[in-house]
PDB file of C-alpha atoms in Angstrom:
ATOM      1  CA  MET A   1     -58.885 -88.329 -38.008  1.00  0.00           C
ATOM      2  CA  SER A   2     -59.273 -89.484 -34.455  1.00  0.00           C
ATOM      3  CA  ARG A   3     -62.239 -88.517 -32.319  1.00  0.00           C
ATOM      4  CA  GLU A   4     -59.975 -86.321 -30.183  1.00  0.00           C
ATOM      5  CA  THR A   5     -58.646 -84.471 -33.240  1.00  0.00           C
ATOM      6  CA  ASP A   6     -62.204 -83.976 -34.490  1.00  0.00           C
ATOM      7  CA  ARG A   7     -63.302 -82.715 -31.079  1.00  0.00           C
ATOM      8  CA  ILE A   8     -60.496 -80.130 -30.999  1.00  0.00           C
ATOM      9  CA  ARG A   9     -61.194 -79.066 -34.589  1.00  0.00           C
ATOM     10  CA  HIS A  10     -64.908 -78.659 -33.794  1.00  0.00           C
ATOM     11  CA  GLU A  11     -64.122 -76.686 -30.649  1.00  0.00           C
ATOM     12  CA  LEU A  12     -61.825 -74.294 -32.506  1.00  0.00           C
ATOM     13  CA  LEU A  13     -64.399 -73.804 -35.245  1.00  0.00           C
ATOM     14  CA  ALA A  14     -67.100 -73.086 -32.661  1.00  0.00           C
ATOM     15  CA  LEU A  15     -64.895 -70.544 -30.890  1.00  0.00           C
ATOM     16  CA  ARG A  16     -64.140 -68.798 -34.185  1.00  0.00           C
ATOM     17  CA  CYS A  17     -67.854 -68.733 -35.017  1.00  0.00           C
ATOM     18  CA  ARG A  18     -68.725 -67.324 -31.608  1.00  0.00           C
ATOM     19  CA  ARG A  19     -66.309 -64.474 -32.328  1.00  0.00           C
ATOM     20  CA  GLY A  20     -68.266 -63.810 -35.539  1.00  0.00           C
ATOM     21  CA  GLU A  21     -65.539 -64.617 -38.066  1.00  0.00           C
ATOM     22  CA  PRO A  22     -67.284 -64.714 -41.476  1.00  0.00           C
ATOM     23  CA  ALA A  23     -64.828 -67.335 -42.780  1.00  0.00           C
ATOM     24  CA  ALA A  24     -65.561 -69.552 -39.785  1.00  0.00           C
ATOM     25  CA  LEU A  25     -69.321 -69.258 -40.288  1.00  0.00           C
ATOM     26  CA  ALA A  26     -68.901 -70.220 -43.961  1.00  0.00           C
ATOM     27  CA  GLU A  27     -66.697 -73.137 -42.929  1.00  0.00           C
ATOM     28  CA  LEU A  28     -69.313 -74.255 -40.395  1.00  0.00           C
ATOM     29  CA  VAL A  29     -72.035 -74.343 -43.035  1.00  0.00           C
ATOM     30  CA  ARG A  30     -69.751 -76.015 -45.600  1.00  0.00           C
ATOM     31  CA  ALA A  31     -68.609 -78.683 -43.128  1.00  0.00           C
ATOM     32  CA  TRP A  32     -71.921 -79.438 -41.449  1.00  0.00           C
ATOM     33  CA  GLU A  33     -74.642 -78.906 -44.046  1.00  0.00           C
ATOM     34  CA  PRO A  34     -74.154 -82.309 -45.730  1.00  0.00           C
ATOM     35  CA  ARG A  35     -74.274 -84.140 -42.384  1.00  0.00           C
ATOM     36  CA  LEU A  36     -77.250 -82.234 -41.025  1.00  0.00           C
ATOM     37  CA  PHE A  37     -79.122 -82.467 -44.319  1.00  0.00           C
ATOM     38  CA  PHE A  38     -78.507 -86.212 -44.384  1.00  0.00           C
ATOM     39  CA  TYR A  39     -80.028 -86.482 -40.904  1.00  0.00           C
ATOM     40  CA  VAL A  40     -83.028 -84.291 -41.754  1.00  0.00           C
ATOM     41  CA  ARG A  41     -83.531 -86.051 -45.096  1.00  0.00           C
ATOM     42  CA  ARG A  42     -83.688 -89.463 -43.406  1.00  0.00           C
ATOM     43  CA  MET A  43     -86.528 -88.149 -41.264  1.00  0.00           C
ATOM     44  CA  LEU A  44     -88.530 -86.572 -44.114  1.00  0.00           C
ATOM     45  CA  VAL A  45     -89.689 -88.170 -47.343  1.00  0.00           C
ATOM     46  CA  ASP A  46     -89.731 -85.017 -49.456  1.00  0.00           C
ATOM     47  CA  GLU A  47     -86.358 -83.490 -50.381  1.00  0.00           C
ATOM     48  CA  GLU A  48     -87.778 -79.989 -50.863  1.00  0.00           C
ATOM     49  CA  GLU A  49     -89.343 -80.151 -47.405  1.00  0.00           C
ATOM     50  CA  ALA A  50     -85.967 -81.245 -45.996  1.00  0.00           C
ATOM     51  CA  TRP A  51     -84.274 -78.204 -47.575  1.00  0.00           C
ATOM     52  CA  GLN A  52     -86.924 -75.927 -46.058  1.00  0.00           C
ATOM     53  CA  VAL A  53     -86.206 -77.406 -42.632  1.00  0.00           C
ATOM     54  CA  MET A  54     -82.471 -76.958 -43.240  1.00  0.00           C
ATOM     55  CA  GLN A  55     -83.022 -73.255 -43.876  1.00  0.00           C
ATOM     56  CA  GLU A  56     -84.722 -72.999 -40.502  1.00  0.00           C
ATOM     57  CA  VAL A  57     -81.882 -74.984 -38.915  1.00  0.00           C
ATOM     58  CA  TRP A  58     -79.243 -72.593 -40.265  1.00  0.00           C
ATOM     59  CA  VAL A  59     -81.207 -69.531 -39.198  1.00  0.00           C
ATOM     60  CA  ALA A  60     -81.367 -70.973 -35.679  1.00  0.00           C
ATOM     61  CA  VAL A  61     -77.686 -72.015 -35.642  1.00  0.00           C
ATOM     62  CA  LEU A  62     -76.344 -68.732 -36.956  1.00  0.00           C
ATOM     63  CA  SER A  63     -78.532 -66.645 -34.668  1.00  0.00           C
ATOM     64  CA  ARG A  64     -77.554 -68.670 -31.578  1.00  0.00           C
ATOM     65  CA  ILE A  65     -73.907 -69.578 -32.191  1.00  0.00           C
ATOM     66  CA  ASP A  66     -72.734 -66.796 -29.878  1.00  0.00           C
ATOM     67  CA  ARG A  67     -74.638 -68.506 -27.032  1.00  0.00           C
ATOM     68  CA  LEU A  68     -72.947 -71.905 -27.453  1.00  0.00           C
ATOM     69  CA  ARG A  69     -71.616 -72.476 -23.932  1.00  0.00           C
ATOM     70  CA  GLU A  70     -69.598 -75.631 -24.577  1.00  0.00           C
ATOM     71  CA  PRO A  71     -67.718 -75.278 -27.878  1.00  0.00           C
ATOM     72  CA  GLN A  72     -66.347 -78.823 -27.563  1.00  0.00           C
ATOM     73  CA  CYS A  73     -69.944 -80.067 -27.933  1.00  0.00           C
ATOM     74  CA  LEU A  74     -70.515 -78.437 -31.328  1.00  0.00           C
ATOM     75  CA  PRO A  75     -71.730 -81.634 -33.083  1.00  0.00           C
ATOM     76  CA  GLN A  76     -74.263 -82.448 -30.370  1.00  0.00           C
ATOM     77  CA  TRP A  77     -75.416 -78.814 -30.313  1.00  0.00           C
ATOM     78  CA  LEU A  78     -75.906 -78.763 -34.092  1.00  0.00           C
ATOM     79  CA  TYR A  79     -77.814 -82.051 -34.120  1.00  0.00           C
ATOM     80  CA  THR A  80     -79.960 -80.868 -31.206  1.00  0.00           C
ATOM     81  CA  ILE A  81     -80.934 -77.724 -33.096  1.00  0.00           C
ATOM     82  CA  ALA A  82     -81.602 -79.784 -36.230  1.00  0.00           C
ATOM     83  CA  ARG A  83     -83.730 -82.231 -34.246  1.00  0.00           C
ATOM     84  CA  ASN A  84     -85.694 -79.531 -32.438  1.00  0.00           C
ATOM     85  CA  THR A  85     -86.336 -77.684 -35.705  1.00  0.00           C
ATOM     86  CA  LEU A  86     -87.365 -80.923 -37.381  1.00  0.00           C
ATOM     87  CA  MET A  87     -89.707 -81.894 -34.541  1.00  0.00           C
ATOM     88  CA  THR A  88     -91.332 -78.439 -34.593  1.00  0.00           C
ATOM     89  CA  HIS A  89     -91.829 -78.820 -38.326  1.00  0.00           C
ATOM     90  CA  LEU A  90     -93.292 -82.320 -37.951  1.00  0.00           C
ATOM     91  CA  ARG A  91     -95.656 -81.198 -35.187  1.00  0.00           C
ATOM     92  CA  GLY A  92     -96.926 -78.443 -37.481  1.00  0.00           C
ATOM     93  CA  ARG A  93     -97.350 -80.887 -40.345  1.00  0.00           C
ATOM     94  CA  TYR A  94     -99.224 -83.369 -38.150  1.00  0.00           C
ATOM     95  CA  ALA A  95    -101.481 -80.590 -36.869  1.00  0.00           C
ATOM     96  CA  GLU A  96    -102.316 -79.689 -40.491  1.00  0.00           C
ATOM     97  CA  ARG A  97    -103.141 -83.326 -41.238  1.00  0.00           C
ATOM     98  CA  GLU A  98    -105.398 -83.522 -38.180  1.00  0.00           C
ATOM     99  CA  ARG A  99    -107.341 -80.490 -39.404  1.00  0.00           C
ATOM    100  CA  ALA A 100    -107.560 -81.917 -42.945  1.00  0.00           C
ATOM    101  CA  GLY A 101    -108.821 -85.329 -41.817  1.00  0.00           C
ATOM    102  CA  PRO A 102    -107.511 -88.869 -42.309  1.00  0.00           C
ATOM    103  CA  GLU A 103    -105.424 -89.646 -45.344  1.00  0.00           C
ATOM    104  CA  ALA A 104    -104.877 -93.031 -46.926  1.00  0.00           C
ATOM    105  CA  PRO A 105    -101.239 -94.142 -46.843  1.00  0.00           C
ATOM    106  CA  GLU A 106     -99.443 -94.482 -50.141  1.00  0.00           C
ATOM    107  CA  PRO A 107     -99.127 -98.121 -51.173  1.00  0.00           C
ATOM    108  CA  VAL A 108     -95.653 -99.621 -51.357  1.00  0.00           C
ATOM    109  CA  ASP A 109     -95.056-101.315 -54.705  1.00  0.00           C
ATOM    110  CA  GLU A 110     -93.397-104.579 -53.723  1.00  0.00           C
ATOM    111  CA  ASP A 111     -93.111-105.657 -57.405  1.00  0.00           C
ATOM    112  CA  ASP A 112     -91.086-102.616 -58.420  1.00  0.00           C
ATOM    113  CA  PRO A 113     -88.621-103.668 -61.141  1.00  0.00           C
ATOM    114  CA  LEU A 114     -86.003-101.438 -59.502  1.00  0.00           C
ATOM    115  CA  GLY A 115     -86.424-103.385 -56.288  1.00  0.00           C
ATOM    116  CA  ARG A 116     -82.998-104.994 -56.598  1.00  0.00           C
ATOM    117  CA  TRP A 117     -81.074-102.042 -55.169  1.00  0.00           C
ATOM    118  CA  ALA A 118     -77.565-101.911 -53.835  1.00  0.00           C
ATOM    119  CA  ASP A 119     -77.215-102.592 -50.118  1.00  0.00           C
ATOM    120  CA  ALA A 120     -77.021 -98.909 -49.125  1.00  0.00           C
ATOM    121  CA  GLU A 121     -80.153 -98.133 -51.089  1.00  0.00           C
ATOM    122  CA  GLN A 122     -81.926-101.085 -49.483  1.00  0.00           C
ATOM    123  CA  VAL A 123     -80.954 -99.810 -46.055  1.00  0.00           C
ATOM    124  CA  TYR A 124     -82.178 -96.278 -46.884  1.00  0.00           C
ATOM    125  CA  ALA A 125     -85.443 -97.702 -48.206  1.00  0.00           C
ATOM    126  CA  GLY A 126     -85.750 -99.842 -45.078  1.00  0.00           C
ATOM    127  CA  LEU A 127     -85.092 -96.821 -42.864  1.00  0.00           C
ATOM    128  CA  ALA A 128     -87.902 -94.946 -44.605  1.00  0.00           C
ATOM    129  CA  ARG A 129     -90.312 -97.698 -43.557  1.00  0.00           C
ATOM    130  CA  LEU A 130     -89.374 -97.521 -39.866  1.00  0.00           C
ATOM    131  CA  PRO A 131     -91.113 -95.352 -37.269  1.00  0.00           C
ATOM    132  CA  PRO A 132     -89.427 -91.931 -36.884  1.00  0.00           C
ATOM    133  CA  ALA A 133     -87.901 -92.751 -33.469  1.00  0.00           C
ATOM    134  CA  ASP A 134     -86.185 -95.883 -34.835  1.00  0.00           C
ATOM    135  CA  ARG A 135     -85.065 -94.075 -37.986  1.00  0.00           C
ATOM    136  CA  GLU A 136     -83.648 -91.225 -35.917  1.00  0.00           C
ATOM    137  CA  VAL A 137     -81.546 -93.314 -33.540  1.00  0.00           C
ATOM    138  CA  LEU A 138     -80.154 -95.476 -36.376  1.00  0.00           C
ATOM    139  CA  THR A 139     -79.330 -92.420 -38.473  1.00  0.00           C
ATOM    140  CA  LEU A 140     -77.506 -90.708 -35.629  1.00  0.00           C
ATOM    141  CA  CYS A 141     -75.565 -93.843 -34.712  1.00  0.00           C
ATOM    142  CA  PHE A 142     -74.615 -95.458 -37.983  1.00  0.00           C
ATOM    143  CA  LEU A 143     -74.985 -92.784 -40.614  1.00  0.00           C
ATOM    144  CA  ASP A 144     -73.872 -89.747 -38.620  1.00  0.00           C
ATOM    145  CA  ASP A 145     -71.414 -91.751 -36.496  1.00  0.00           C
ATOM    146  CA  LEU A 146     -72.323 -90.255 -33.114  1.00  0.00           C
ATOM    147  CA  SER A 147     -71.399 -92.138 -29.954  1.00  0.00           C
ATOM    148  CA  ILE A 148     -74.006 -93.453 -27.498  1.00  0.00           C
ATOM    149  CA  ALA A 149     -73.248 -90.517 -25.174  1.00  0.00           C
ATOM    150  CA  GLU A 150     -73.561 -87.980 -27.993  1.00  0.00           C
ATOM    151  CA  ILE A 151     -76.875 -89.475 -29.143  1.00  0.00           C
ATOM    152  CA  ALA A 152     -78.132 -89.380 -25.556  1.00  0.00           C
ATOM    153  CA  GLU A 153     -77.274 -85.701 -25.396  1.00  0.00           C
ATOM    154  CA  VAL A 154     -78.977 -84.900 -28.719  1.00  0.00           C
ATOM    155  CA  LEU A 155     -82.126 -86.841 -27.820  1.00  0.00           C
ATOM    156  CA  THR A 156     -82.012 -85.774 -24.147  1.00  0.00           C
ATOM    157  CA  ILE A 157     -82.371 -89.355 -22.921  1.00  0.00           C
ATOM    158  CA  PRO A 158     -80.094 -91.576 -20.813  1.00  0.00           C
ATOM    159  CA  PRO A 159     -77.394 -93.631 -22.595  1.00  0.00           C
ATOM    160  CA  GLY A 160     -79.101 -96.851 -21.492  1.00  0.00           C
ATOM    161  CA  THR A 161     -82.264 -95.758 -23.283  1.00  0.00           C
ATOM    162  CA  VAL A 162     -80.217 -95.055 -26.423  1.00  0.00           C
ATOM    163  CA  LYS A 163     -78.825 -98.592 -26.269  1.00  0.00           C
ATOM    164  CA  SER A 164     -82.335-100.031 -25.855  1.00  0.00           C
ATOM    165  CA  ARG A 165     -83.672 -97.977 -28.753  1.00  0.00           C
ATOM    166  CA  LEU A 166     -80.739 -99.014 -30.927  1.00  0.00           C
ATOM    167  CA  PHE A 167     -81.345-102.679 -30.160  1.00  0.00           C
ATOM    168  CA  LYS A 168     -85.053-102.349 -30.979  1.00  0.00           C
ATOM    169  CA  ALA A 169     -84.411-100.264 -34.105  1.00  0.00           C
ATOM    170  CA  ARG A 170     -81.781-102.686 -35.457  1.00  0.00           C
ATOM    171  CA  LYS A 171     -84.224-105.539 -34.969  1.00  0.00           C
ATOM    172  CA  ALA A 172     -86.994-103.599 -36.737  1.00  0.00           C
ATOM    173  CA  LEU A 173     -84.699-102.679 -39.641  1.00  0.00           C
ATOM    174  CA  ARG A 174     -83.559-106.271 -39.987  1.00  0.00           C
ATOM    175  CA  ALA A 175     -87.213-107.397 -40.112  1.00  0.00           C
ATOM    176  CA  VAL A 176     -88.012-104.798 -42.791  1.00  0.00           C
ATOM    177  CA  LEU A 177     -84.977-105.735 -44.884  1.00  0.00           C
ATOM    178  CA  GLU A 178     -85.778-109.432 -44.613  1.00  0.00           C
ATOM    179  CA  GLY A 179     -89.353-108.781 -45.655  1.00  0.00           C
ATOM    180  CA  ASP A 180     -91.004-109.494 -42.296  1.00  0.00           C
ATOM    181  CA  GLY A 181     -91.755-105.843 -41.439  1.00  0.00           C
TER     182      GLY A 181
END
């Protein structure tokens, strides 16, 4: 489908959800949970933790859908809620770690016999080794297929900053995948 067709489809779905149609709400969850979970999962190491965050995301989405002012911006709105929920969760986790004291990082086993992964798995493993800001911008751009403008809206930064972050993040990922990172 073209971007324009997707935009119209998203807008219609958002309007139906705002009206409270149960079928539309189910369709929203069915259509967007895999994408949003993929985004959240790239930002968190633990899958169970990612599912807990997703529960919070859906509570926020479903309780606020009637306040969505621009239905044509449904994808950006959903990713913004996912990001805000994720950041709140991470802040809480970091605060817990601060109270608990310093923790030694887990060592990365470079001699792992399963180290010869397929390209996609190598990229996912490389993403996991990047700082969260780099991981986030790459995930939104390449894995969630958002445009520069859409990413800027989700991250609440100018498009030029998105381009700069993408350039830096691509370079960092390349270094990790080539073994220099």
